[in-house]
Amino acid sequence: MAKTVIKKSNIHISSNGMEKHIPEKRLEVLKTYKIYIGGQFPRTESGRYYVPVNKSGKKLANVCLSSRKDFRDAMESARGAFGGWSGRAAFNRGQILYRMAEMLEGRKAQFIDELIQQDSTAAQAEVEVNLAIDRLIYYAGWCDKYQQIFSAVNPVASSHFNFSVPEPTGVVAVIAPQNDSLLGLVSVIAPVIAGGNTCVVLGSFDKPLCCVTFAEVLNSSDLPGGVVNILTGKSSELASWFAEHMDVNAVVYCEKDEATQKMFKEKSAVNVKRVVLYDKVNWYSDAGQSPYFINDTQEIKTTWHPIENIGGGGSKY
Amino acid sequence: MIIPDFRISPRVDQVGIEERASRVTKRSIKKESKMNGLLLALNMIDLTTLEGKDTDGKVKQLCYKAQHLHDAYPGLPTVAAICVYPSMVKTAKQALGNSGVKVASVATAFPSGQAPRDVKIRDTKYAVANGADEVDMVISRGKFLMGEYNYVFDEIAAIKEACGDARLKVILETGELGSYDKVRRASDIAMYAGADFIKTSTGKISPAATLPVTLVMLEAIRDFYYVTGKMIAMKPAGGISKSKLALHYLVMLKEVLGEAWMNNEWFRFGASSLANDLLMQIVKEKTGLYQSKDYFSID
């Protein structure tokens, strides 16, 4: 990608008499952008690639054009990881989200560089990365707290102690925001996994660099393999598979495209998936983070626990 | 029949056999042929439960599953057999009635085989008396590895006699034999001693069935057929839980032994969770939708 010219090396004789070659410019080692499934970085099963180009005409990279079979494999990983992740102590999930933020902070420069390649200004890029880090911290804090907000003890007219608690809905298939390729991605993944779900995420098509690099952050931050799986490719190819897969429990879609929204609503009926649409959210504003985003991929379990007669016991429940 | 000297059973080229076995995994099987393969594999399953915690209830539930694999799709085949411990044979036989699903019983101090011969024979007779259609015996791996091939041969022959009309499957427990040469030799001993089936594993030892080991055994069956004209059946068992892998086994079967072996009289899968995966793939083929375990029976 980068234009590299190797000039004739300068040869120096060092003090111990050894020859030292000092090339004026070294060959840059370019990163292969692969997808992230089950804690591994495979290439797409389909063998297809595309080359996103930025506004100044620079080719960004060869990026995997994922197929429905990559999605199927990712779903298997996500389902396999669900029991372990949802079974962890909420506090521990918070620690891991915090660790993700630490890792992201450590690679800030790389993300800023990638965002600039993807047409952000330097100032915009820095704001986006900072917000993404803060957002992870925000949801790390909520991991063991949202349950109290959304739980309730319910009044019932029989001798039962009746209470409702949120539980993770299962595997969530996410089509991440296409424009805010890092902040949008983090803003949709974090509440899903903070709530104990696992997910398969399709990153931005035109700006795919950050989502692959973010997968590397996930991979080095104690997040068990399979909890987040990241694909790159075309929403138009994959969206209907997201909607129709019987093992998907909820879908998240962030674009304004009405035809796709309609498709999600219709096809999700096959196994009554939750359909979550974030087409009006400004991820840069305060409204871009809230425990209600966690609640969107929870299901409420209500328990009727028999107790002694409420009249006699004087209970007000 | 002339009994050969088993010390000079053919040697196996390890690299060659693994290379050949890996080649069957490259075949692309789609659409109609995939559907036929899935249905065939389903019909070849010995649905198995071999656990210390097995109860009458568990076995009855499994027998029900054998006959009603997925009632949402009428017309599906049943599995070939239920495979249980001798103490569960009576329960299974009753539960299956005249459904055509056979009852196979492990015997001969399964899975270790470490018991005196008369105990093993009584174990076998008990299973057959209770109605087992098939008996899955284990060979004495210790004796085999000590080179006492006559002992192993005589034992298989004695169990075969105790089986009466029941078909005898001989489990080699290839994971404990150590090399393809020994797998080949044990296969030869079992077939000449009267086995109706040769079977890779108990499922209690890892590695269980693998493609290369199965290929070695299929080739032994082929060579035995060329010499004696007698067909022997094959049963890989353990570790086959995905449809794709099951299709690879069928490809191998077809290429080594041919059409005559492509039915549940001559080939079986010993498996418990394979059935559900096959069903999920069959429903995927019919509906076009990727399936979820939530909508199939619990293994």
mmCIF file of N, CA and C in Angstrom, chain B residues 109-186:
data_model
loop_
_atom_site.group_PDB
_atom_site.id
_atom_site.type_symbol
_atom_site.label_atom_id
_atom_site.label_comp_id
_atom_site.label_asym_id
_atom_site.label_seq_id
_atom_site.Cartn_x
_atom_site.Cartn_y
_atom_site.Cartn_z
ATOM 1 N N ALA B 109 -17.696 -56.861 30.030
ATOM 2 C CA ALA B 109 -17.057 -55.924 30.960
ATOM 3 C C ALA B 109 -16.651 -54.628 30.288
ATOM 4 N N PHE B 110 -17.592 -54.108 29.456
ATOM 5 C CA PHE B 110 -17.382 -52.817 28.811
ATOM 6 C C PHE B 110 -17.177 -51.749 29.889
ATOM 7 N N PRO B 111 -16.323 -50.745 29.714
ATOM 8 C CA PRO B 111 -15.454 -50.509 28.560
ATOM 9 C C PRO B 111 -14.035 -51.100 28.691
ATOM 10 N N SER B 112 -13.650 -51.579 29.894
ATOM 11 C CA SER B 112 -12.248 -51.984 30.035
ATOM 12 C C SER B 112 -11.991 -53.379 29.490
ATOM 13 N N GLY B 113 -12.985 -54.260 29.613
ATOM 14 C CA GLY B 113 -12.786 -55.638 29.182
ATOM 15 C C GLY B 113 -11.926 -56.428 30.148
ATOM 16 N N GLN B 114 -11.667 -55.874 31.316
ATOM 17 C CA GLN B 114 -10.806 -56.541 32.295
ATOM 18 C C GLN B 114 -11.658 -57.424 33.205
ATOM 19 N N ALA B 115 -12.020 -58.585 32.698
ATOM 20 C CA ALA B 115 -12.785 -59.539 33.505
ATOM 21 C C ALA B 115 -12.473 -60.930 32.986
ATOM 22 N N PRO B 116 -12.685 -61.951 33.829
ATOM 23 C CA PRO B 116 -12.416 -63.324 33.353
ATOM 24 C C PRO B 116 -13.357 -63.682 32.202
ATOM 25 N N ARG B 117 -12.923 -64.641 31.399
ATOM 26 C CA ARG B 117 -13.687 -64.950 30.191
ATOM 27 C C ARG B 117 -15.094 -65.445 30.511
ATOM 28 N N ASP B 118 -15.239 -66.267 31.559
ATOM 29 C CA ASP B 118 -16.586 -66.794 31.827
ATOM 30 C C ASP B 118 -17.542 -65.677 32.247
ATOM 31 N N VAL B 119 -17.018 -64.660 32.917
ATOM 32 C CA VAL B 119 -17.860 -63.516 33.273
ATOM 33 C C VAL B 119 -18.311 -62.787 31.995
ATOM 34 N N LYS B 120 -17.380 -62.631 31.067
ATOM 35 C CA LYS B 120 -17.710 -61.951 29.814
ATOM 36 C C LYS B 120 -18.762 -62.731 29.035
ATOM 37 N N ILE B 121 -18.632 -64.054 29.054
ATOM 38 C CA ILE B 121 -19.588 -64.874 28.300
ATOM 39 C C ILE B 121 -20.972 -64.772 28.937
ATOM 40 N N ARG B 122 -21.003 -64.777 30.280
ATOM 41 C CA ARG B 122 -22.296 -64.651 30.952
ATOM 42 C C ARG B 122 -22.911 -63.271 30.698
ATOM 43 N N ASP B 123 -22.062 -62.258 30.704
ATOM 44 C CA ASP B 123 -22.498 -60.888 30.403
ATOM 45 C C ASP B 123 -23.181 -60.858 29.031
ATOM 46 N N THR B 124 -22.542 -61.488 28.077
ATOM 47 C CA THR B 124 -23.062 -61.542 26.706
ATOM 48 C C THR B 124 -24.390 -62.297 26.662
ATOM 49 N N LYS B 125 -24.408 -63.476 27.304
ATOM 50 C CA LYS B 125 -25.627 -64.294 27.274
ATOM 51 C C LYS B 125 -26.792 -63.571 27.950
ATOM 52 N N TYR B 126 -26.456 -62.811 28.996
ATOM 53 C CA TYR B 126 -27.497 -62.058 29.702
ATOM 54 C C TYR B 126 -28.135 -61.042 28.760
ATOM 55 N N ALA B 127 -27.271 -60.326 28.037
ATOM 56 C CA ALA B 127 -27.774 -59.307 27.111
ATOM 57 C C ALA B 127 -28.642 -59.938 26.033
ATOM 58 N N VAL B 128 -28.176 -61.051 25.478
ATOM 59 C CA VAL B 128 -28.910 -61.704 24.386
ATOM 60 C C VAL B 128 -30.229 -62.272 24.908
ATOM 61 N N ALA B 129 -30.186 -62.870 26.103
ATOM 62 C CA ALA B 129 -31.402 -63.445 26.683
ATOM 63 C C ALA B 129 -32.455 -62.361 26.937
ATOM 64 N N ASN B 130 -31.996 -61.168 27.223
ATOM 65 C CA ASN B 130 -32.936 -60.063 27.458
ATOM 66 C C ASN B 130 -33.451 -59.435 26.167
ATOM 67 N N GLY B 131 -32.915 -59.902 25.042
ATOM 68 C CA GLY B 131 -33.477 -59.456 23.768
ATOM 69 C C GLY B 131 -32.580 -58.598 22.910
ATOM 70 N N ALA B 132 -31.298 -58.508 23.250
ATOM 71 C CA ALA B 132 -30.407 -57.692 22.425
ATOM 72 C C ALA B 132 -30.293 -58.279 21.017
ATOM 73 N N ASP B 133 -30.425 -57.414 20.014
ATOM 74 C CA ASP B 133 -30.265 -57.861 18.627
ATOM 75 C C ASP B 133 -28.797 -57.837 18.213
ATOM 76 N N GLU B 134 -28.049 -57.028 18.914
ATOM 77 C CA GLU B 134 -26.633 -56.867 18.573
ATOM 78 C C GLU B 134 -25.830 -56.758 19.864
ATOM 79 N N VAL B 135 -24.606 -57.280 19.821
ATOM 80 C CA VAL B 135 -23.746 -57.196 21.001
ATOM 81 C C VAL B 135 -22.463 -56.463 20.625
ATOM 82 N N ASP B 136 -22.109 -55.434 21.423
ATOM 83 C CA ASP B 136 -20.860 -54.711 21.191
ATOM 84 C C ASP B 136 -19.845 -55.158 22.237
ATOM 85 N N MET B 137 -18.884 -55.988 21.845
ATOM 86 C CA MET B 137 -17.876 -56.457 22.800
ATOM 87 C C MET B 137 -16.594 -55.641 22.694
ATOM 88 N N VAL B 138 -15.814 -55.654 23.764
ATOM 89 C CA VAL B 138 -14.488 -55.018 23.701
ATOM 90 C C VAL B 138 -13.432 -56.117 23.681
ATOM 91 N N ILE B 139 -12.342 -55.898 22.959
ATOM 92 C CA ILE B 139 -11.269 -56.897 22.967
ATOM 93 C C ILE B 139 -10.392 -56.656 24.197
ATOM 94 N N SER B 140 -9.611 -57.644 24.562
ATOM 95 C CA SER B 140 -8.674 -57.489 25.677
ATOM 96 C C SER B 140 -7.429 -56.795 25.142
ATOM 97 N N ARG B 141 -7.408 -55.479 25.285
ATOM 98 C CA ARG B 141 -6.296 -54.711 24.705
ATOM 99 C C ARG B 141 -4.973 -55.074 25.343
ATOM 100 N N GLY B 142 -5.003 -55.343 26.646
ATOM 101 C CA GLY B 142 -3.759 -55.721 27.331
ATOM 102 C C GLY B 142 -3.132 -56.950 26.705
ATOM 103 N N LYS B 143 -3.949 -57.981 26.525
ATOM 104 C CA LYS B 143 -3.452 -59.230 25.924
ATOM 105 C C LYS B 143 -2.966 -58.982 24.497
ATOM 106 N N PHE B 144 -3.737 -58.172 23.779
ATOM 107 C CA PHE B 144 -3.360 -57.884 22.390
ATOM 108 C C PHE B 144 -1.991 -57.218 22.343
ATOM 109 N N LEU B 145 -1.783 -56.227 23.222
ATOM 110 C CA LEU B 145 -0.509 -55.499 23.201
ATOM 111 C C LEU B 145 0.638 -56.380 23.686
ATOM 112 N N MET B 146 0.311 -57.416 24.482
ATOM 113 C CA MET B 146 1.355 -58.368 24.903
ATOM 114 C C MET B 146 1.684 -59.357 23.787
ATOM 115 N N GLY B 147 0.944 -59.280 22.695
ATOM 116 C CA GLY B 147 1.220 -60.167 21.566
ATOM 117 C C GLY B 147 0.469 -61.483 21.650
ATOM 118 N N GLU B 148 -0.459 -61.594 22.588
ATOM 119 C CA GLU B 148 -1.193 -62.862 22.732
ATOM 120 C C GLU B 148 -2.400 -62.868 21.802
ATOM 121 N N TYR B 149 -2.111 -62.934 20.511
ATOM 122 C CA TYR B 149 -3.170 -62.833 19.504
ATOM 123 C C TYR B 149 -4.119 -64.019 19.557
ATOM 124 N N ASN B 150 -3.589 -65.196 19.921
ATOM 125 C CA ASN B 150 -4.466 -66.371 20.019
ATOM 126 C C ASN B 150 -5.520 -66.179 21.095
ATOM 127 N N TYR B 151 -5.096 -65.576 22.214
ATOM 128 C CA TYR B 151 -6.033 -65.333 23.316
ATOM 129 C C TYR B 151 -7.170 -64.439 22.834
ATOM 130 N N VAL B 152 -6.782 -63.353 22.161
ATOM 131 C CA VAL B 152 -7.786 -62.389 21.683
ATOM 132 C C VAL B 152 -8.719 -63.065 20.672
ATOM 133 N N PHE B 153 -8.114 -63.842 19.766
ATOM 134 C CA PHE B 153 -8.888 -64.538 18.732
ATOM 135 C C PHE B 153 -9.893 -65.490 19.368
ATOM 136 N N ASP B 154 -9.411 -66.307 20.321
ATOM 137 C CA ASP B 154 -10.281 -67.306 20.952
ATOM 138 C C ASP B 154 -11.408 -66.635 21.725
ATOM 139 N N GLU B 155 -11.068 -65.502 22.344
ATOM 140 C CA GLU B 155 -12.079 -64.811 23.127
ATOM 141 C C GLU B 155 -13.211 -64.298 22.227
ATOM 142 N N ILE B 156 -12.818 -63.691 21.115
ATOM 143 C CA ILE B 156 -13.842 -63.184 20.185
ATOM 144 C C ILE B 156 -14.703 -64.337 19.685
ATOM 145 N N ALA B 157 -14.043 -65.465 19.353
ATOM 146 C CA ALA B 157 -14.777 -66.627 18.840
ATOM 147 C C ALA B 157 -15.750 -67.144 19.893
ATOM 148 N N ALA B 158 -15.321 -67.137 21.161
ATOM 149 C CA ALA B 158 -16.181 -67.629 22.242
ATOM 150 C C ALA B 158 -17.389 -66.711 22.424
ATOM 151 N N ILE B 159 -17.163 -65.417 22.342
ATOM 152 C CA ILE B 159 -18.270 -64.465 22.502
ATOM 153 C C ILE B 159 -19.234 -64.596 21.327
ATOM 154 N N LYS B 160 -18.670 -64.775 20.143
ATOM 155 C CA LYS B 160 -19.510 -64.954 18.947
ATOM 156 C C LYS B 160 -20.464 -66.131 19.140
ATOM 157 N N GLU B 161 -19.923 -67.191 19.720
ATOM 158 C CA GLU B 161 -20.742 -68.371 19.961
ATOM 159 C C GLU B 161 -21.852 -68.036 20.968
ATOM 160 N N ALA B 162 -21.466 -67.282 22.010
ATOM 161 C CA ALA B 162 -22.445 -66.924 23.046
ATOM 162 C C ALA B 162 -23.536 -66.017 22.496
ATOM 163 N N CYS B 163 -23.235 -65.302 21.420
ATOM 164 C CA CYS B 163 -24.188 -64.353 20.828
ATOM 165 C C CYS B 163 -25.366 -65.052 20.158
ATOM 166 N N GLY B 164 -25.148 -66.262 19.693
ATOM 167 C CA GLY B 164 -26.207 -66.945 18.961
ATOM 168 C C GLY B 164 -26.552 -66.183 17.692
ATOM 169 N N ASP B 165 -27.822 -65.774 17.569
ATOM 170 C CA ASP B 165 -28.244 -65.084 16.347
ATOM 171 C C ASP B 165 -27.918 -63.591 16.360
ATOM 172 N N ALA B 166 -27.577 -63.067 17.528
ATOM 173 C CA ALA B 166 -27.279 -61.628 17.607
ATOM 174 C C ALA B 166 -25.999 -61.310 16.827
ATOM 175 N N ARG B 167 -26.010 -60.135 16.176
ATOM 176 C CA ARG B 167 -24.808 -59.747 15.426
ATOM 177 C C ARG B 167 -23.759 -59.211 16.395
ATOM 178 N N LEU B 168 -22.512 -59.558 16.136
ATOM 179 C CA LEU B 168 -21.436 -59.190 17.057
ATOM 180 C C LEU B 168 -20.609 -58.028 16.507
ATOM 181 N N LYS B 169 -20.524 -56.964 17.300
ATOM 182 C CA LYS B 169 -19.627 -55.858 16.955
ATOM 183 C C LYS B 169 -18.402 -55.959 17.855
ATOM 184 N N VAL B 170 -17.245 -55.900 17.253
ATOM 185 C CA VAL B 170 -16.015 -56.017 18.041
ATOM 186 C C VAL B 170 -15.341 -54.654 18.138
ATOM 187 N N ILE B 171 -15.249 -54.149 19.362
ATOM 188 C CA ILE B 171 -14.647 -52.831 19.593
ATOM 189 C C ILE B 171 -13.139 -53.004 19.788
ATOM 190 N N LEU B 172 -12.375 -52.350 18.932
ATOM 191 C CA LEU B 172 -10.910 -52.489 19.030
ATOM 192 C C LEU B 172 -10.315 -51.507 20.028
ATOM 193 N N GLU B 173 -11.037 -50.433 20.327
ATOM 194 C CA GLU B 173 -10.534 -49.313 21.139
ATOM 195 C C GLU B 173 -9.194 -48.830 20.578
ATOM 196 N N THR B 174 -9.294 -48.283 19.366
ATOM 197 C CA THR B 174 -8.083 -47.919 18.611
ATOM 198 C C THR B 174 -7.240 -46.876 19.331
ATOM 199 N N GLY B 175 -7.871 -46.064 20.183
ATOM 200 C CA GLY B 175 -7.126 -45.043 20.926
ATOM 201 C C GLY B 175 -6.114 -45.641 21.888
ATOM 202 N N GLU B 176 -6.290 -46.936 22.203
ATOM 203 C CA GLU B 176 -5.355 -47.579 23.130
ATOM 204 C C GLU B 176 -4.357 -48.482 22.415
ATOM 205 N N LEU B 177 -4.514 -48.625 21.108
ATOM 206 C CA LEU B 177 -3.651 -49.591 20.416
ATOM 207 C C LEU B 177 -2.307 -48.990 20.016
ATOM 208 N N GLY B 178 -2.288 -47.692 19.738
ATOM 209 C CA GLY B 178 -0.988 -47.042 19.572
ATOM 210 C C GLY B 178 -0.505 -46.830 18.152
ATOM 211 N N SER B 179 -0.900 -47.674 17.188
ATOM 212 C CA SER B 179 -0.445 -47.413 15.820
ATOM 213 C C SER B 179 -1.430 -48.000 14.815
ATOM 214 N N TYR B 180 -1.347 -47.504 13.584
ATOM 215 C CA TYR B 180 -2.231 -48.014 12.525
ATOM 216 C C TYR B 180 -1.938 -49.484 12.242
ATOM 217 N N ASP B 181 -0.655 -49.879 12.354
ATOM 218 C CA ASP B 181 -0.303 -51.291 12.143
ATOM 219 C C ASP B 181 -1.115 -52.179 13.078
ATOM 220 N N LYS B 182 -1.203 -51.744 14.331
ATOM 221 C CA LYS B 182 -1.910 -52.561 15.324
ATOM 222 C C LYS B 182 -3.417 -52.525 15.086
ATOM 223 N N VAL B 183 -3.911 -51.396 14.606
ATOM 224 C CA VAL B 183 -5.336 -51.314 14.279
ATOM 225 C C VAL B 183 -5.651 -52.325 13.174
ATOM 226 N N ARG B 184 -4.788 -52.355 12.173
ATOM 227 C CA ARG B 184 -4.989 -53.274 11.063
ATOM 228 C C ARG B 184 -4.950 -54.730 11.549
ATOM 229 N N ARG B 185 -3.992 -55.019 12.426
ATOM 230 C CA ARG B 185 -3.836 -56.388 12.908
ATOM 231 C C ARG B 185 -5.057 -56.790 13.747
ATOM 232 N N ALA B 186 -5.485 -55.887 14.636
ATOM 233 C CA ALA B 186 -6.645 -56.194 15.478
ATOM 234 C C ALA B 186 -7.892 -56.383 14.613
#
